Amino acid sequence: MTVSDHLNELYGLPAFDFPEAGSEDTLPDPASVAWRITVEAYESDEQWDEAFARFTEVVDPTRVRALIVGAWSDVYDSGPDDVIETLVAARDRLPALRAVFLGDVTFDECEISWMHQTQVAPLLEAFPELTEFGLRGGQDLGFSPVRHERLRSLTIETGGLDAEVVRSVGASDLPALEHLDLWLGVSWYGGTTEVADLAPFLSGERFPRLRHLALRNSEIQDRIANALAGAPVVAGLEVLDLSMGTLGDEGAEALLTGQPLTHLKKLDLHHHFLSEAMRERLTTTLGAAGVEVDISEAETADGDSDGVEGRYTAVSE
């Protein structure tokens, strides 16, 4: 997934764009798709809550299983407070809802680091049966620690993720969590996360059912790799994802000389700054053991520096 593309599915269902007013004649079965509701930012007279009201008039909300929130009308200037209030107010009308993605906005609609978010905990609290929740945008993002019995997948995509959000996720009680995907980003766009903030995810105790861990799109990717080389969580993982960041030979060396990774189904390192020799070592050592190793998108550091300076994440602004 990149910020140039809208989601094409959610909860295993194909995404379907709820049409503009007057075009709702032929619609799919309510339970067969992930419904995307969006309005043209600054160009539509319709607000998001009005589009949602129109949606619930023509689609049976009791059968909707997945909902994708696209752009709201002022996505550059304010967060989705009204969107969340609208969904919370409609919770009794959405008993089958199992997946929500908040902010399916591409870069041509609003750059990821310019998107405003808000406190999202009320949405999780209002829908205790959700199994998947994701969002895009880190500016003004709030995530108070929550307890959620059913949530299996959590995704937070940003160009810069505040450490307070990371710590709050780590302090949450999510006993069913299997899939965690955090885009940590860069300091220029508010990414303040340090390795110490990741301790709850690395220990293997806080989220014992975790099978897919993505700590990616980070400018401290080598340091994260070094921490993972001895982290207890790795032994229980099927997928480890350190892609989209500034990973270099130092981080890859730590992974190769640390605890065994041969039990993994996949090691995703795409968009990296690895030397050809290191790429060969990864392929030989892990690929030969049956691990799918993604080392596509080899990047070259800007300028003449052969250190971390000059490296860049896949997504920042």
XYZ file of C-alpha atoms in Angstrom:
317
model
C 0.000 0.000 0.000
C 1.169 3.550 -0.739
C -0.342 6.950 -0.036
C -0.993 7.363 -3.744
C -3.637 4.633 -3.659
C -6.965 4.199 -1.956
C -7.658 0.968 -0.123
C -8.844 -1.706 -2.486
C -10.176 -3.940 0.283
C -10.916 -4.096 3.990
C -11.900 -7.089 6.117
C -11.341 -9.248 3.051
C -14.063 -7.363 1.170
C -13.555 -5.296 -1.990
C -13.829 -1.555 -1.514
C -16.864 0.096 -3.079
C -17.320 3.852 -3.384
C -20.719 5.005 -2.215
C -21.863 7.217 -5.087
C -22.845 10.859 -5.147
C -26.417 11.918 -4.540
C -28.741 10.816 -7.322
C -26.555 7.893 -8.371
C -27.603 5.280 -5.818
C -29.859 3.222 -8.090
C -27.710 0.083 -8.370
C -25.850 -0.869 -5.222
C -24.244 -4.142 -4.109
C -25.440 -6.271 -1.243
C -24.677 -4.392 2.014
C -22.575 -7.229 3.434
C -20.588 -7.943 0.263
C -18.287 -4.892 0.143
C -16.310 -2.465 2.257
C -18.208 0.779 1.813
C -16.089 3.891 1.226
C -17.855 7.139 2.075
C -16.024 10.272 1.030
C -16.736 13.843 0.014
C -14.728 16.117 -2.241
C -12.552 18.199 0.078
C -13.418 21.894 -0.311
C -15.382 21.183 -3.493
C -18.540 19.456 -2.290
C -21.535 21.129 -0.698
C -22.209 17.870 1.144
C -20.641 17.219 4.544
C -19.466 13.748 5.544
C -22.266 13.269 8.064
C -24.794 14.184 5.377
C -23.279 11.611 2.999
C -23.487 9.023 5.784
C -27.142 9.880 6.432
C -27.878 9.407 2.735
C -25.964 6.113 2.866
C -28.088 4.731 5.700
C -31.267 5.660 3.798
C -30.454 3.407 0.837
C -28.183 0.747 2.395
C -29.296 -1.448 5.288
C -26.777 -0.419 7.990
C -27.502 -3.514 10.085
C -25.726 -5.627 7.428
C -22.682 -3.418 6.828
C -19.499 -5.235 7.865
C -16.716 -2.860 6.784
C -16.604 0.905 6.481
C -13.884 3.066 4.930
C -13.928 6.753 5.806
C -12.460 8.733 2.937
C -11.874 12.469 2.858
C -14.082 14.757 4.891
C -14.782 18.238 3.597
C -12.032 20.104 5.495
C -9.381 17.404 5.783
C -6.550 19.962 5.522
C -7.879 22.110 8.368
C -9.587 19.868 10.908
C -9.792 16.306 12.090
C -12.653 13.833 11.734
C -14.368 14.760 15.007
C -17.746 15.032 13.283
C -17.160 11.713 11.533
C -16.473 9.942 14.807
C -19.445 11.598 16.496
C -21.656 10.482 13.613
C -20.459 6.885 13.766
C -20.675 6.703 17.557
C -24.239 8.013 17.401
C -25.069 5.312 14.831
C -23.460 2.406 16.685
C -26.756 0.664 17.479
C -27.630 0.765 13.778
C -24.324 -0.928 12.817
C -24.372 -4.199 14.789
C -22.485 -6.154 12.100
C -19.641 -3.651 11.709
C -16.294 -5.400 12.141
C -13.769 -3.167 10.365
C -13.172 0.584 10.079
C -10.449 2.550 8.312
C -10.390 6.243 9.160
C -8.782 8.580 6.638
C -8.392 6.737 3.339
C -6.979 9.899 1.779
C -4.370 9.920 -0.990
C -1.568 12.452 -1.354
C -3.372 14.294 -4.142
C -6.291 14.869 -1.772
C -4.103 15.819 1.211
C -0.506 14.963 2.105
C -0.345 12.403 4.902
C 1.543 14.676 7.301
C -0.833 17.569 6.687
C -3.899 15.510 7.492
C -5.520 16.345 10.795
C -6.638 13.490 12.988
C -8.240 13.470 16.419
C -8.769 11.317 19.497
C -9.865 7.947 18.134
C -10.401 5.972 21.343
C -14.161 6.795 21.458
C -14.601 4.982 18.155
C -13.015 1.802 19.484
C -14.995 2.057 22.707
C -18.261 2.460 20.800
C -17.699 -0.647 18.666
C -16.518 -3.486 20.937
C -17.023 -6.063 18.161
C -14.491 -4.476 15.774
C -11.729 -6.824 14.707
C -9.877 -4.427 12.373
C -9.134 -0.737 12.823
C -6.811 1.463 10.818
C -6.181 5.130 10.203
C -4.026 7.481 8.174
C -2.585 10.801 9.353
C -0.669 11.721 12.493
C -1.201 15.433 13.065
C -3.231 15.952 16.281
C -3.746 12.198 16.557
C -4.851 11.009 19.980
C -5.063 7.408 21.151
C -5.940 7.065 24.817
C -5.171 3.613 26.243
C -8.175 1.353 25.680
C -9.309 -2.148 26.451
C -10.762 -3.948 23.464
C -11.434 -7.672 23.602
C -11.950 -8.349 19.889
C -9.470 -6.187 17.996
C -7.100 -8.375 15.986
C -5.574 -5.833 13.610
C -4.418 -2.248 14.270
C -2.802 -0.028 11.625
C -1.580 3.557 12.079
C -0.102 5.159 8.964
C 1.756 8.444 9.421
C 4.676 10.447 8.118
C 5.592 11.138 11.743
C 4.104 9.342 14.752
C 4.193 11.008 18.147
C 5.711 8.873 20.896
C 2.716 9.531 23.137
C 0.483 7.671 20.684
C 2.923 4.755 20.550
C 3.088 4.615 24.329
C -0.713 4.710 24.579
C -1.070 1.838 22.125
C 1.509 -0.062 24.162
C -0.465 0.638 27.331
C -3.731 -0.594 25.801
C -5.234 -3.930 26.715
C -5.712 -5.728 23.394
C -5.641 -9.455 24.196
C -6.711 -10.557 20.691
C -4.206 -8.403 18.759
C -2.423 -10.406 16.043
C -1.446 -7.739 13.506
C 0.196 -4.413 14.420
C 1.389 -1.973 11.761
C 2.939 1.341 12.837
C 4.384 3.859 10.366
C 6.763 5.766 12.644
C 7.912 8.413 10.191
C 10.429 11.207 10.662
C 11.057 13.890 13.279
C 10.446 16.717 10.801
C 6.801 15.670 10.639
C 6.325 14.880 14.321
C 7.905 11.446 14.602
C 9.243 11.430 18.153
C 9.228 7.677 18.802
C 12.382 6.139 20.239
C 13.253 2.462 20.651
C 12.387 2.616 24.361
C 8.801 3.506 23.449
C 8.510 0.201 21.577
C 9.266 -1.941 24.636
C 5.670 -3.212 25.104
C 5.679 -4.585 21.554
C 9.149 -6.113 21.797
C 8.707 -7.935 25.087
C 6.267 -10.524 23.775
C 4.263 -10.301 26.999
C 1.899 -7.392 26.442
C 0.489 -8.768 23.175
C 1.074 -12.532 23.317
C -1.000 -13.328 20.210
C 0.958 -10.986 17.933
C 1.950 -12.746 14.703
C 2.533 -9.829 12.314
C 4.643 -6.912 13.553
C 5.399 -3.946 11.309
C 7.541 -1.137 12.711
C 8.263 0.651 9.481
C 8.650 3.872 7.530
C 11.145 4.953 10.201
C 14.280 7.063 10.167
C 15.616 4.981 13.098
C 15.171 1.654 11.293
C 18.686 0.404 12.100
C 18.142 0.993 15.817
C 14.824 -0.810 15.674
C 16.469 -3.749 13.906
C 19.140 -3.871 16.601
C 16.451 -3.986 19.295
C 14.548 -6.729 17.476
C 17.662 -8.887 17.170
C 17.171 -9.964 20.761
C 13.507 -9.135 21.346
C 11.355 -11.971 22.752
C 8.410 -11.065 20.515
C 10.240 -12.297 17.405
C 10.007 -15.955 18.357
C 6.227 -15.899 18.017
C 6.027 -13.901 14.806
C 5.163 -15.115 11.333
C 5.815 -11.781 9.608
C 8.360 -9.119 10.569
C 8.133 -5.897 8.591
C 10.861 -3.242 8.731
C 10.123 -1.847 5.300
C 9.816 1.697 3.940
C 12.527 3.086 6.208
C 16.241 3.821 6.366
C 17.458 0.278 7.029
C 21.122 -0.191 6.169
C 23.761 -2.893 6.553
C 24.115 -2.237 10.290
C 20.493 -3.127 10.970
C 20.517 -6.111 8.647
C 23.714 -7.402 10.257
C 22.021 -7.258 13.659
C 19.086 -9.262 12.328
C 21.338 -11.915 10.791
C 23.582 -12.334 13.840
C 20.815 -12.079 16.439
C 18.219 -14.671 17.316
C 17.099 -17.105 14.591
C 14.639 -15.778 12.010
C 14.222 -18.988 10.036
C 10.776 -19.610 11.558
C 9.370 -16.518 9.852
C 7.113 -16.826 6.861
C 8.156 -13.389 5.637
C 10.749 -10.714 6.374
C 9.722 -7.515 4.611
C 12.545 -5.019 4.094
C 11.407 -3.325 0.887
C 12.614 0.256 0.424
C 16.024 -0.080 2.062
C 19.641 1.069 1.819
C 21.353 -2.332 1.882
C 24.496 -3.106 -0.047
C 24.433 -5.745 -2.745
C 26.562 -8.004 -0.562
C 24.129 -7.743 2.337
C 21.177 -8.432 0.067
C 22.941 -11.581 -1.094
C 23.565 -12.677 2.497
C 19.896 -12.191 3.416
C 18.740 -14.163 0.415
C 21.228 -16.966 1.017
C 20.758 -17.235 4.769
C 17.019 -16.765 5.123
C 15.685 -17.405 1.651
C 17.350 -20.808 1.623
C 15.538 -21.613 4.868
C 12.163 -20.944 3.256
C 11.661 -17.389 4.491
C 10.159 -15.013 1.948
C 12.557 -12.047 2.008
C 11.394 -8.869 0.291
C 14.448 -6.748 -0.512
C 12.886 -4.879 -3.411
C 13.217 -1.121 -3.885
C 16.895 -0.732 -3.108
C 17.520 2.978 -2.545
C 20.660 5.120 -2.700
C 21.352 7.752 -0.062
C 21.201 11.358 -1.200
C 24.548 13.105 -1.355
C 27.964 11.607 -0.669
C 27.341 10.315 2.850
C 27.656 6.589 3.423
C 26.014 6.799 6.884
C 22.415 7.327 7.931
C 22.541 10.909 6.710
C 21.083 11.102 3.252
C 18.712 8.182 3.720
C 14.973 8.782 3.559
C 11.748 7.022 4.390
C 9.252 6.029 1.739
C 6.572 8.293 3.200
C 7.121 11.522 5.101
C 5.213 14.581 3.912
